[in-house]
XYZ file of C-alpha atoms in Angstrom:
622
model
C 0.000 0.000 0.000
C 3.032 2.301 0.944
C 4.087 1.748 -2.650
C 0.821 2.535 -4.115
C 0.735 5.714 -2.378
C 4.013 7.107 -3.249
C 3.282 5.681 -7.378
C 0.300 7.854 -6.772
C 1.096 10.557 -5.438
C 3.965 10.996 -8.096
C 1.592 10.763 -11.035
C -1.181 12.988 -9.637
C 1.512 15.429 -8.860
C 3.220 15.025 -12.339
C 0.046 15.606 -14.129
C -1.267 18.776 -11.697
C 2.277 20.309 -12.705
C 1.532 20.167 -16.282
C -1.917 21.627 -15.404
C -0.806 24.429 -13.506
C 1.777 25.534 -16.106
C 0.604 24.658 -19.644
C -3.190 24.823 -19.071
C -4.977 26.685 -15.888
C -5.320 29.964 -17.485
C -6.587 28.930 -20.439
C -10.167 29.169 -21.788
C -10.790 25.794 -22.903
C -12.729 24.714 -19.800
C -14.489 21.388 -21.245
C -10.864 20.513 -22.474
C -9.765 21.392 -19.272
C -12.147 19.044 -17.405
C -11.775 16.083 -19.466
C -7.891 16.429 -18.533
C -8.718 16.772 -14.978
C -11.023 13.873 -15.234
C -8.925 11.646 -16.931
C -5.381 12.307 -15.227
C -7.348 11.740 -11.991
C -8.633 8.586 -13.034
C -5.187 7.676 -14.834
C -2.935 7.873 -11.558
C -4.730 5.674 -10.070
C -4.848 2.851 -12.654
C -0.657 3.392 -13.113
C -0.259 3.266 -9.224
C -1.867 0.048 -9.410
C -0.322 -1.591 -12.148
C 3.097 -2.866 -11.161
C 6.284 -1.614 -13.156
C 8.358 -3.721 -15.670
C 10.832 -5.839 -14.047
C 13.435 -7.418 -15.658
C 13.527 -11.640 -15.192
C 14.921 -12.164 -11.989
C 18.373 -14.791 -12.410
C 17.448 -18.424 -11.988
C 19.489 -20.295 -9.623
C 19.783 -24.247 -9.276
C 18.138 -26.232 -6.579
C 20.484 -27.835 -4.556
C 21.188 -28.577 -0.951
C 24.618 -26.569 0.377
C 23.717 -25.526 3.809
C 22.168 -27.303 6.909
C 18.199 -25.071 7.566
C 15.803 -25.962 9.934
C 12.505 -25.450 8.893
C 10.546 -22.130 9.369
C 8.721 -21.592 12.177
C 5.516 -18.908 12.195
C 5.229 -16.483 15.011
C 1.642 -15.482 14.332
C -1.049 -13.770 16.120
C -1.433 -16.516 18.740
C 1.767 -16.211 20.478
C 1.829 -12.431 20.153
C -1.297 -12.047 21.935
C 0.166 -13.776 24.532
C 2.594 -10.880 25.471
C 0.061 -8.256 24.655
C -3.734 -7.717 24.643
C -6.608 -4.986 24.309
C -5.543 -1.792 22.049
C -2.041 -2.507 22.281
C -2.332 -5.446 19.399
C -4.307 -2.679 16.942
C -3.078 -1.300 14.150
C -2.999 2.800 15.173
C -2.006 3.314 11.306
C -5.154 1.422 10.392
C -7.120 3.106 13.076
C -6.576 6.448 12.254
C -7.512 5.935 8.649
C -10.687 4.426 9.322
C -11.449 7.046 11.797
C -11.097 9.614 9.036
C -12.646 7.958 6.062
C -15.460 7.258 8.670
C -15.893 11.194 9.257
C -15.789 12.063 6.072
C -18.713 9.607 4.868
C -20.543 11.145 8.092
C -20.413 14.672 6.267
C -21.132 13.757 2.921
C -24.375 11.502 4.113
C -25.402 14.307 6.208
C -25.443 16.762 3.719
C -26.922 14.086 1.337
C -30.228 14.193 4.352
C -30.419 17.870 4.146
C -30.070 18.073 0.385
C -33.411 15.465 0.302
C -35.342 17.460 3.631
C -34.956 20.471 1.383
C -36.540 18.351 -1.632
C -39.282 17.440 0.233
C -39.846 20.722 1.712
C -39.707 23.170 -1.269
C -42.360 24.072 -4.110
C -41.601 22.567 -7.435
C -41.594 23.777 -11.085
C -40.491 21.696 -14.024
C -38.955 23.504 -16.845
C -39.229 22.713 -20.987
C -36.062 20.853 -20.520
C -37.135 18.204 -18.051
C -35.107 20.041 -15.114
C -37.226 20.875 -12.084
C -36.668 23.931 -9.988
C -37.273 23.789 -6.262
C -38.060 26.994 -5.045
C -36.806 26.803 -1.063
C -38.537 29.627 0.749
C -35.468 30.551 2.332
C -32.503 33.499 2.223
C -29.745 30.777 1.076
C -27.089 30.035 -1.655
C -28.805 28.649 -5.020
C -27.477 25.481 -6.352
C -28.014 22.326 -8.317
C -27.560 18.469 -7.956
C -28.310 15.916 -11.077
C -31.659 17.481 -12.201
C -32.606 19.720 -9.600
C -31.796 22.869 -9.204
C -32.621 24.847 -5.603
C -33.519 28.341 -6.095
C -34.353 30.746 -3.302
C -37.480 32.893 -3.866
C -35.889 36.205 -2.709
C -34.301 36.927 -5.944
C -35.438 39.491 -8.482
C -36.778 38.001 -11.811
C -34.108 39.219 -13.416
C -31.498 37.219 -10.479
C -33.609 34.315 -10.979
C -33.177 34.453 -15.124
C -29.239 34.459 -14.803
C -29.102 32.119 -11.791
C -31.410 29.636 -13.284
C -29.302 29.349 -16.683
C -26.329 29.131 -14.635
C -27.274 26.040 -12.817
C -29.058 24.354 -15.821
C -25.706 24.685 -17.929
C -24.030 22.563 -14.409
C -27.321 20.161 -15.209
C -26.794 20.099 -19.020
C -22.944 19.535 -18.600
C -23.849 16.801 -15.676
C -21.500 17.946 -13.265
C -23.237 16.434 -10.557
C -21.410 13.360 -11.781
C -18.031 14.869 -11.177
C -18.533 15.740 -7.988
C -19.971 12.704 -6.962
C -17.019 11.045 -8.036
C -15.027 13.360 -6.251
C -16.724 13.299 -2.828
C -16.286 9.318 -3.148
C -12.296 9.820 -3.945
C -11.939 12.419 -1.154
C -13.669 9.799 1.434
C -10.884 7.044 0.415
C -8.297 9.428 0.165
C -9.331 11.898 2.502
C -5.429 12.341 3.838
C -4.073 13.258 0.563
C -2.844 16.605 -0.601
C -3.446 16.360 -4.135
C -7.012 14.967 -4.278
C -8.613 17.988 -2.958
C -6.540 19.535 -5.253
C -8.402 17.677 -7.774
C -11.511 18.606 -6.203
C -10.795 22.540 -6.428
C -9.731 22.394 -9.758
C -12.649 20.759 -11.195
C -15.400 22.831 -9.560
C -13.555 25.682 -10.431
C -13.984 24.503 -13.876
C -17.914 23.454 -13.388
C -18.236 27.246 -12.654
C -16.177 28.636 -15.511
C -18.321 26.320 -17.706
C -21.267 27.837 -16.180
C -20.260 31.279 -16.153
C -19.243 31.392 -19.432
C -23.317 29.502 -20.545
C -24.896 32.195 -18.285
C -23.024 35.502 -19.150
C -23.839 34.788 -22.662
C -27.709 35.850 -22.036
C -26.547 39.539 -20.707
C -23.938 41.743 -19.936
C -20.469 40.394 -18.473
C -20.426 43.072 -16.103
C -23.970 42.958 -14.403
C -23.222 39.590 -14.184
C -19.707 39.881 -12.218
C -21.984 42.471 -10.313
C -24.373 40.004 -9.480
C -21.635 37.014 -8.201
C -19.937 39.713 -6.042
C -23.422 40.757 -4.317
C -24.483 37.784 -3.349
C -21.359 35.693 -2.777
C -21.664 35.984 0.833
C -25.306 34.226 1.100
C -25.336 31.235 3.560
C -23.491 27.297 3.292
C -23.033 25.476 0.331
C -24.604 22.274 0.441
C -21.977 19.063 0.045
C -23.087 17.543 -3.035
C -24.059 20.779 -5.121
C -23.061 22.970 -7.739
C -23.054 25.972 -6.445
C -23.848 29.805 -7.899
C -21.591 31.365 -5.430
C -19.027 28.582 -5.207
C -15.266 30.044 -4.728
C -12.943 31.267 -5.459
C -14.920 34.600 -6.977
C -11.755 36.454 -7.650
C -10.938 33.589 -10.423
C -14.058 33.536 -12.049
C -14.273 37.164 -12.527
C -11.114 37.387 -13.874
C -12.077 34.254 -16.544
C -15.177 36.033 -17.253
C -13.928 38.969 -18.656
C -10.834 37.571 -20.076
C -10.688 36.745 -23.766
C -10.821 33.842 -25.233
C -8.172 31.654 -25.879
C -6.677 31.728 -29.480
C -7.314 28.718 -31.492
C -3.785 27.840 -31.460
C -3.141 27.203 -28.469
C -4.928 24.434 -27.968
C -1.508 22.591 -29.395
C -0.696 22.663 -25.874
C -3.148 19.340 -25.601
C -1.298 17.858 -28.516
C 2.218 18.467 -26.466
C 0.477 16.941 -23.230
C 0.065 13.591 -24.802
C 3.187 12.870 -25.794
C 5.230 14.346 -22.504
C 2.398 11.936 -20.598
C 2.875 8.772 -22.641
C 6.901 9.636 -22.138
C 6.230 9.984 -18.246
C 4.462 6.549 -17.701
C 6.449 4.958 -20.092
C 9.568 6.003 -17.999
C 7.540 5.385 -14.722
C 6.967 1.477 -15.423
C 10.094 0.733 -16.887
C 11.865 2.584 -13.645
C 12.621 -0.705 -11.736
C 14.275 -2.848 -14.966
C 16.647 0.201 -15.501
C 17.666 0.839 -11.582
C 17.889 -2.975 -11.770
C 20.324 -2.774 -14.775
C 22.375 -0.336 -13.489
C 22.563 -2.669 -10.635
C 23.370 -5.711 -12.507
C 25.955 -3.260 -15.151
C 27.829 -2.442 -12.161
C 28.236 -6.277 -10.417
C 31.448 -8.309 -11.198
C 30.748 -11.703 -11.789
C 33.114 -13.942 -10.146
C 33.660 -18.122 -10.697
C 31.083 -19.750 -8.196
C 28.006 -22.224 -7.145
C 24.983 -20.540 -6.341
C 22.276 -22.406 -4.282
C 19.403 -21.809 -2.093
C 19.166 -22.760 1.309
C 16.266 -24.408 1.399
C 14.618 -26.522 -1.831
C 11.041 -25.821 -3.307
C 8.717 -28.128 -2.015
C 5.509 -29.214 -3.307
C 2.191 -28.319 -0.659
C 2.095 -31.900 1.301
C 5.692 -33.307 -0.225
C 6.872 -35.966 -2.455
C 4.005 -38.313 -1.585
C 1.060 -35.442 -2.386
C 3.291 -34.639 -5.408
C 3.048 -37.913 -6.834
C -1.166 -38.310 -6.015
C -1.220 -34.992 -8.015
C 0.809 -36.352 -11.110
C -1.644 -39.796 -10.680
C -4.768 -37.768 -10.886
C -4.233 -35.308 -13.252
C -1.801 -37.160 -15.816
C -2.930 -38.885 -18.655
C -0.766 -41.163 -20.863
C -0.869 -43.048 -24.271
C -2.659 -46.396 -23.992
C -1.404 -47.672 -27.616
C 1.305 -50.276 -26.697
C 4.362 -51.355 -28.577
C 5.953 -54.071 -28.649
C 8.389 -55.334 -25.394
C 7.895 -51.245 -24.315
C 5.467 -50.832 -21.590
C 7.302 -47.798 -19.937
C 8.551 -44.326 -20.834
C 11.047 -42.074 -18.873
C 9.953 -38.198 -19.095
C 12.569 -35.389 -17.840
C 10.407 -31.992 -16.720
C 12.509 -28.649 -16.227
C 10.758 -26.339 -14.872
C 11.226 -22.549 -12.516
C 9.185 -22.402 -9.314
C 9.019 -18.532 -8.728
C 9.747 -16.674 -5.635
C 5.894 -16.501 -5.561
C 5.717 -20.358 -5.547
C 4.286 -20.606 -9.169
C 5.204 -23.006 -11.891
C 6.602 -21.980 -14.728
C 8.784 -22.274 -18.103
C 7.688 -25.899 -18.035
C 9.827 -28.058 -20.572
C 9.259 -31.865 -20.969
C 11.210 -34.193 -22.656
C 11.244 -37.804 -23.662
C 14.161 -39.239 -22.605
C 13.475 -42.610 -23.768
C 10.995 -45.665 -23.691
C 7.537 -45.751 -25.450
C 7.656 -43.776 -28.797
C 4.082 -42.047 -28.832
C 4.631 -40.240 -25.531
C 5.465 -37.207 -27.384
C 1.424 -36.887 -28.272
C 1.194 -36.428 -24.185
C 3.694 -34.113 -23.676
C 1.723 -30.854 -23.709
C -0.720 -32.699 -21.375
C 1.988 -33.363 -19.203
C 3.290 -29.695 -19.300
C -0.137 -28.524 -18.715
C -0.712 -30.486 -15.914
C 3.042 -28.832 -14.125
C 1.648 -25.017 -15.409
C -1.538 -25.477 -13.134
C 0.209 -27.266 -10.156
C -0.856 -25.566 -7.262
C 1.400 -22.733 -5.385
C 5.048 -24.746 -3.816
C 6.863 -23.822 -0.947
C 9.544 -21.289 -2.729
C 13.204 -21.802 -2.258
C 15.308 -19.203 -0.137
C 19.058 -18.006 0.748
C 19.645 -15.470 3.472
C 16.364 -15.076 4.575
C 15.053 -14.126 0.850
C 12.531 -15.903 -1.331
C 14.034 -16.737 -4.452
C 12.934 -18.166 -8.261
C 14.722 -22.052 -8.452
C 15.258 -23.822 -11.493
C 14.797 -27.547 -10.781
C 14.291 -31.132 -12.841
C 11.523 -34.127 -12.201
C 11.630 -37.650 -13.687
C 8.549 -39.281 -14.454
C 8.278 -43.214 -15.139
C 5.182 -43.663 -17.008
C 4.164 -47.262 -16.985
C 1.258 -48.291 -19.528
C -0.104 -51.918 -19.147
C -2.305 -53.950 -21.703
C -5.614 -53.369 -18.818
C -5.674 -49.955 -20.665
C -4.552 -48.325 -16.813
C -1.613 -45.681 -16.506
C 0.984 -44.702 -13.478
C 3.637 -43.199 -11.913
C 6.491 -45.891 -10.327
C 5.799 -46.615 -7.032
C 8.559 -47.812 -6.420
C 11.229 -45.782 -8.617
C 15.375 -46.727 -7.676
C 16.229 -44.285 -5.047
C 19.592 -43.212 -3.681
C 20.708 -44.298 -0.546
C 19.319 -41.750 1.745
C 17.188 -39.999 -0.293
C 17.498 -36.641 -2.781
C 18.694 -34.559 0.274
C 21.713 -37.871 0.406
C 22.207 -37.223 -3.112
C 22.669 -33.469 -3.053
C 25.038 -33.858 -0.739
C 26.705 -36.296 -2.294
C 26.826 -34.325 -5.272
C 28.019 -31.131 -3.597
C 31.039 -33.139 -2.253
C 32.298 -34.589 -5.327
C 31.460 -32.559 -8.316
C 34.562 -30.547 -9.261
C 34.018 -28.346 -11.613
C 36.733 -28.386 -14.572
C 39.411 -25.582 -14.417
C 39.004 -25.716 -18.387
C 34.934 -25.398 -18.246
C 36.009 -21.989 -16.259
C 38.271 -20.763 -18.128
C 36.077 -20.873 -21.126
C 32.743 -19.845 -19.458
C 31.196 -23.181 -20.172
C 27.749 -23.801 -18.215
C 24.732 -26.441 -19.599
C 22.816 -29.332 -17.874
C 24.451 -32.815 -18.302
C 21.969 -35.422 -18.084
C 23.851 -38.446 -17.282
C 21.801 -42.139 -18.092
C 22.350 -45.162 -16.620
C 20.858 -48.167 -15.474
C 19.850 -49.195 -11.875
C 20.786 -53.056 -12.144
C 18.568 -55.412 -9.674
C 21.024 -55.639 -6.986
C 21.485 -51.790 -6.882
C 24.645 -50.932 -8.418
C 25.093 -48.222 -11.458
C 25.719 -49.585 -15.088
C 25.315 -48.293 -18.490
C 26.985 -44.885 -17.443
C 26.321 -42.186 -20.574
C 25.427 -38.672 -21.159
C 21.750 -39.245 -22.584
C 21.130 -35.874 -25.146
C 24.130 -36.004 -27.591
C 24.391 -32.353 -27.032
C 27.237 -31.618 -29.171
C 27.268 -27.994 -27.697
C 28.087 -29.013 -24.083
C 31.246 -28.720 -23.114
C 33.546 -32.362 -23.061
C 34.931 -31.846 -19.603
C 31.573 -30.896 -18.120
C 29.938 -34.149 -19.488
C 33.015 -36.299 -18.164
C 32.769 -34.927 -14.652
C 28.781 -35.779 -14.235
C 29.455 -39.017 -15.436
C 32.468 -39.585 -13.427
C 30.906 -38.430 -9.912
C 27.870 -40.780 -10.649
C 30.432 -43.861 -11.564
C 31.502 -43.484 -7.901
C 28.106 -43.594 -6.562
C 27.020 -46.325 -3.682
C 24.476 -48.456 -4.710
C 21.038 -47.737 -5.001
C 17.514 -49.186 -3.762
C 16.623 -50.666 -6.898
C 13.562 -50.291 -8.758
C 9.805 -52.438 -8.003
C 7.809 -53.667 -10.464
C 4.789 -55.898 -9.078
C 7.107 -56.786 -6.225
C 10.178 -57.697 -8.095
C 13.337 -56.122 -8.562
C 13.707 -55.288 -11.728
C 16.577 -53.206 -14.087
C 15.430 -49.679 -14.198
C 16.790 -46.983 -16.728
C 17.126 -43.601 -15.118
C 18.367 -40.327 -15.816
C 20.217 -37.320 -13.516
C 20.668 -34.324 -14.719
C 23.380 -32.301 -13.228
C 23.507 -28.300 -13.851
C 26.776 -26.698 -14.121
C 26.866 -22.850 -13.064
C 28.947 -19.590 -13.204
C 27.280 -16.939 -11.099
C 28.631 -13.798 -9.096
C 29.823 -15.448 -5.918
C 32.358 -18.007 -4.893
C 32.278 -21.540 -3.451
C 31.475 -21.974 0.114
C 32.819 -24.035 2.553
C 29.999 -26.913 3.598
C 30.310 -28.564 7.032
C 30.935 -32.068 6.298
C 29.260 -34.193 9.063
C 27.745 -37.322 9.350
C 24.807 -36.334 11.625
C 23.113 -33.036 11.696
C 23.146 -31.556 14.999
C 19.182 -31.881 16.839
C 16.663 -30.077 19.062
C 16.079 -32.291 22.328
C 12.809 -33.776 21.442
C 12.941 -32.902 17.632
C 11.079 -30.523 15.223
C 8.053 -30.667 17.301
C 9.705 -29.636 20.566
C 11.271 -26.859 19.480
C 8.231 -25.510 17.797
C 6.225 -25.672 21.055
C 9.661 -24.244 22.435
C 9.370 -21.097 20.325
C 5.061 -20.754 20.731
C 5.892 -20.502 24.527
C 8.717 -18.558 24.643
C 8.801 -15.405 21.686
C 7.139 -12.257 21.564
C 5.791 -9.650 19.088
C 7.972 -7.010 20.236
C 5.548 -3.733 19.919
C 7.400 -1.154 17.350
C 6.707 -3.446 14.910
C 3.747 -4.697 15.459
C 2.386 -1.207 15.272
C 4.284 0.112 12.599
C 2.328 -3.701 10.382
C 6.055 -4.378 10.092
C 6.433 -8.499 9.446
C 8.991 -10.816 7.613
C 11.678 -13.117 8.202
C 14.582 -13.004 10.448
C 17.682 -15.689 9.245
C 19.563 -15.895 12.431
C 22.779 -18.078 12.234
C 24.209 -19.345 14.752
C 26.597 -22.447 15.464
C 26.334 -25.653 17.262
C 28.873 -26.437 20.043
C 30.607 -29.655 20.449
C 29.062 -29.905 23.660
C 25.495 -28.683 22.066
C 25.554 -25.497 23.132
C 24.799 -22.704 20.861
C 26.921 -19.567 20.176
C 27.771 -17.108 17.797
C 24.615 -16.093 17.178
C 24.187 -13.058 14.150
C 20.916 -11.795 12.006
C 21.835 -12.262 8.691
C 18.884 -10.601 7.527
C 15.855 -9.072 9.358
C 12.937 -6.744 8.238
C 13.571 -4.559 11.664
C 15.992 -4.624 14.522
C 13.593 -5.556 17.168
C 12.457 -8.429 15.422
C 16.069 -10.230 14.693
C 16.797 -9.423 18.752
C 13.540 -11.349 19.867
C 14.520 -14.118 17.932
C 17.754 -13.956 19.188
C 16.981 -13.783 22.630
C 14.803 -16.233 22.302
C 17.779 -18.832 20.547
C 19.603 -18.034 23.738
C 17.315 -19.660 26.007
C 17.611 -23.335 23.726
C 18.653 -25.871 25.931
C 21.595 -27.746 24.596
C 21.493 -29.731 20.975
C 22.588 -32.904 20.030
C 25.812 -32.161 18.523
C 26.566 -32.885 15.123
C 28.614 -35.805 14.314
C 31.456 -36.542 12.067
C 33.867 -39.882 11.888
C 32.212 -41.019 15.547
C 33.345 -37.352 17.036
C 31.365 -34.525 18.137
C 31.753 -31.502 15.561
C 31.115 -27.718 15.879
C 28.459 -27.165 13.018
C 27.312 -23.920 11.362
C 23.413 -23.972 11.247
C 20.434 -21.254 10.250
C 17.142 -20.635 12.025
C 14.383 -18.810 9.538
C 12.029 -16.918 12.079
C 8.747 -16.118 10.150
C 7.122 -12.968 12.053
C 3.547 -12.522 10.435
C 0.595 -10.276 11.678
């Protein structure tokens, strides 16, 4: 919202500016309106449309640093600490305060325009317009199709006043204001919409002015706005005879006006405003580009902390692909099965996309289920994103699907796929540990995916070892080292088909990077240190124990805090730092809170206690 009111308030300002020096003295009021109308209207719809933003970087998936899950400090827990007012929003309350005083005035004055309806005689005029004649010493004014006319004026008063207000009922200004009063109510603590609201009913009344000065002379007429421009309150809706500023509107009545050429002016306004939101939407891409220009990329991995994760995990991942997938039944000969590699981004929003499937061997009329298949990965729902330092960010990451089709004319996903010893989080490691990447790869820039194929014999071990594209464009040394990390691999839990181990084709691909920061130093251990009790204790731990500290919560501040901190060989923790944290106060509580952990489990390495280097995401949310 802070962002939408600064966009705002930019363009509204922007376009009064141009107002104010190419246009306000000019005598092309309905010109005038429609660009007070429509730049009104336009700020708003550019505030809310977010700018250009050039495609973030994609990173690979991969695991690099020891994270213990996020933990939410909601509500709940902060109420625990506080209660009553202190837990509201004073931001909030405020607004609502004002927007609710402001709708108080404008109904009010909508009641009194109606008892004065009700109350006054009534004449309808050749034009449909009905004159209410109030019986009272008051300002005369209009609202849609009424006009309110005191009887104490002179016949000759009543003549002018009358075509005065019927030019604010022909030109439906009532509309306008309407508008305007609405605006003011949601925006009633901003400058520039009741500088909006000025302008415009200063042009209703030139527009009127100008239709009712026509019918006599300019000067009785200024004579007649300057005697009675001190008669009674204007009513909130209406369009008023007497409405200010008077000095204005006798000077625009007796000007002259405006040549015919300088109406250009409009023709310069569009092009300076299509130039001006233009620039304004493409404002983040080019402060990001500078950003980017100005970064020197350096010889590195880059990972996130933390993986993407489908909502419910690998299990409600593969019910999803079950349900939703739907496969060839035509069957060839001896080929019952067919290996599919997806690529796809998960966003730092959690959403699927640049989805990319591939046949990477087995049944030969898969392809005609491939956009099915990417189809069914663009509508997944939302995934957990992955994150480094605290920050959400957009993962590049790879699936294998074994598609098994069986003469019954029924279709599945493996159940029982060959799996590393260990798991994927086992693999990555593994992979982080003994994937080198080539000096000569460097030194020439050289990045790609190798998919390595090989075959999962029934007692586990690797065979069959080969690069499985016949990219010729990959570079040689990249393609040996995938293939010579997985020739080292321990054997694997073979593949299940209706209860037998059976050989199982399978395919890893393995992403080579350059990126802007260098290799880090990974805690080798064995065991990964623990919370006494596990996951579960420690999240009772924190629900107990942390706070909402107050500057925060009032100021709607939430977020996460990264704290790292490091595991003792003895269990205890130390070094604790905030690596990243929305607001001071926030980072401490979590801190303070770390501090009052009982000891770990320590991690493990060769049979020996190890100091390990962990992180702690702290989720704050209101």
């Amino acid at each position: 919202m802070v962002t939408f009111l600064i966009k705002l308030s930019i363009c509204w300002g922007f376009f009064a500016l141009l107002y104010i020096a190419l246009l306000r003295k000019e005598t092309f009021f309905q010109a005038n309106r429609l660009y007070l109308l429509g730049t009104l209207i336009l700020g708003l719809f550019i505030a809310a449309v977010p700018g250009e933003k050039i495609p973030e970087p994609i990173y690979v998936a991969s695991f690099t640093e020891i994270a213990l899950p996020v933990f939410t400090v909601g509500m709940e827990q902060a109420e625990k600490a506080a209660a009553g007012l202190a837990s509201w929003n004073w931001l909030e309350l405020i607004y609502w305060a004002g927007f609710s005083l402001v709708m108080l005035r404008i109904s009010w004055g909508l009641i009194l325009l109606i008892r004065t309806l009700r109350a006054g005689r009534s004449e309808r005029l050749s034009d449909g317009t009905r004159v209410i004649y109030t019986g009272k010493t008051a300002k005369p004014y209009s609202f849609y199709q009424w006009i309110f006319l005191p009887e104490q004026f002179s016949e000759t008063s009543s003549s002018l006043i009358l075509a005065h207000e019927r030019a604010h009922v022909r030109g439906k200004h009532s509309v306008d204001v309407l508008l305007l009063e609405v605006l003011s109510a949601i925006f009633w603590f901003h400058p520039f919409i009741y500088w909006y609201k000025r302008s415009i009913r200063t042009v209703h009344e030139y527009l009127a002015d100008a239709a009712a000065s026509g019918q006599t002379d300019k000067k009785q007429y200024g004579l007649l706005l300057i005697g009675q421009s001190q008669m009674g309150s204007p009513a909130v809706f209406a369009n008023h005879f007497y409405q200010s500023p008077l000095k204005q509107r006798l000077v625009m009545l007796t000007k002259k006006s405006s040549a015919p050429y300088r109406a250009l002016k409009f023709g310069l306004l569009l092009p300076l405003s299509f130039l001006f939101v233009l620039l304004f939407r493409q404002a983040p891409a080019i402060a990001q580009a500078v950003e980017e220009a100005n970064q020197i990329p350096a010889v590195g991995f880059e990972n996130p902390e933390s993986t993407p994760q489908f909502p419910g995990g690998k299990e409600a991942l593969a019910n999803y692909l079950n349900s939703h997938l739907k496969y060839p039944l035509a069957v060839h000969p001896g080929e019952n099965t067919a290996r599919v590699s997806v690529n796809f981004d998960v966003t730092k929003s959690g959403d699927v996309s640049n989805v990319k499937a591939t046949v990477v061997n087995g049944l030969k009329n898969i392809e005609s289920s491939i956009a099915n298949i990417e189809k069914v990965f663009a509508a997944m729902p939302k995934w957990t994103p992955a994150s480094k330092n605290g920050e959400l960010m957009t993962v590049s990451t790879n699936l294998n699907l074994l598609l098994q089709v069986s003469n019954e004319k029924s279709s599945k996903t493996s159940s029982a796929d060959p799996e590393f010893p260990g798991g994927n989080e086992a693999m990555g490691k593994f992979l982080m540990k003994n994937v080198k990447y080539p000096e000569s790869a460097k030194k020439e820039n050289a990045e790609g995916v190798v998919v390595v194929a090989f075959v999962v014999q029934e007692d586990g071990s690797l065979s069959d070892i080969q690069e499985a594209t016949g990219r010729k464009d990959l570079h040689a040394d990249l393609v040996k080292e995938a293939i010579r990390v997985v020739s080292i691999m321990p054997k694997w839990k073979p593949g299940v088909v209706d209860g037998k181990t059976v050989k199982t084709k399978f395919t890893l691909p393995i992403k080579f990077t350059l990126d802007n920061e260098t290799a880090k130093d990974i805690s080798d251990i064995d065991k990964m240190p623990e919370y006494p009790g596990g996951f579960n204790a420690l999240v009772a731990f924190m629900g107990d124990n942390i706070k909402y500290p107050e500057a925060p919560k009032k100021a709607n501040i939430t977020g996460t805090v990264l704290v790292s901190f490091i595991v003792e060989t003895d269990g205890k923790l130390s070094n604790f730092e905030a690596l990243k944290s929305p607001h001071p106060d926030l980072s401490a509580e979590a801190i303070r809170v770390m501090k009052l952990m009982p000891a770990f489990s320590p991690g493990m390495k060769d049979g020996k206690a190890v100091r390990v280097k962990m992180t702690l995401p702290v989720k704050f949310a209101l």
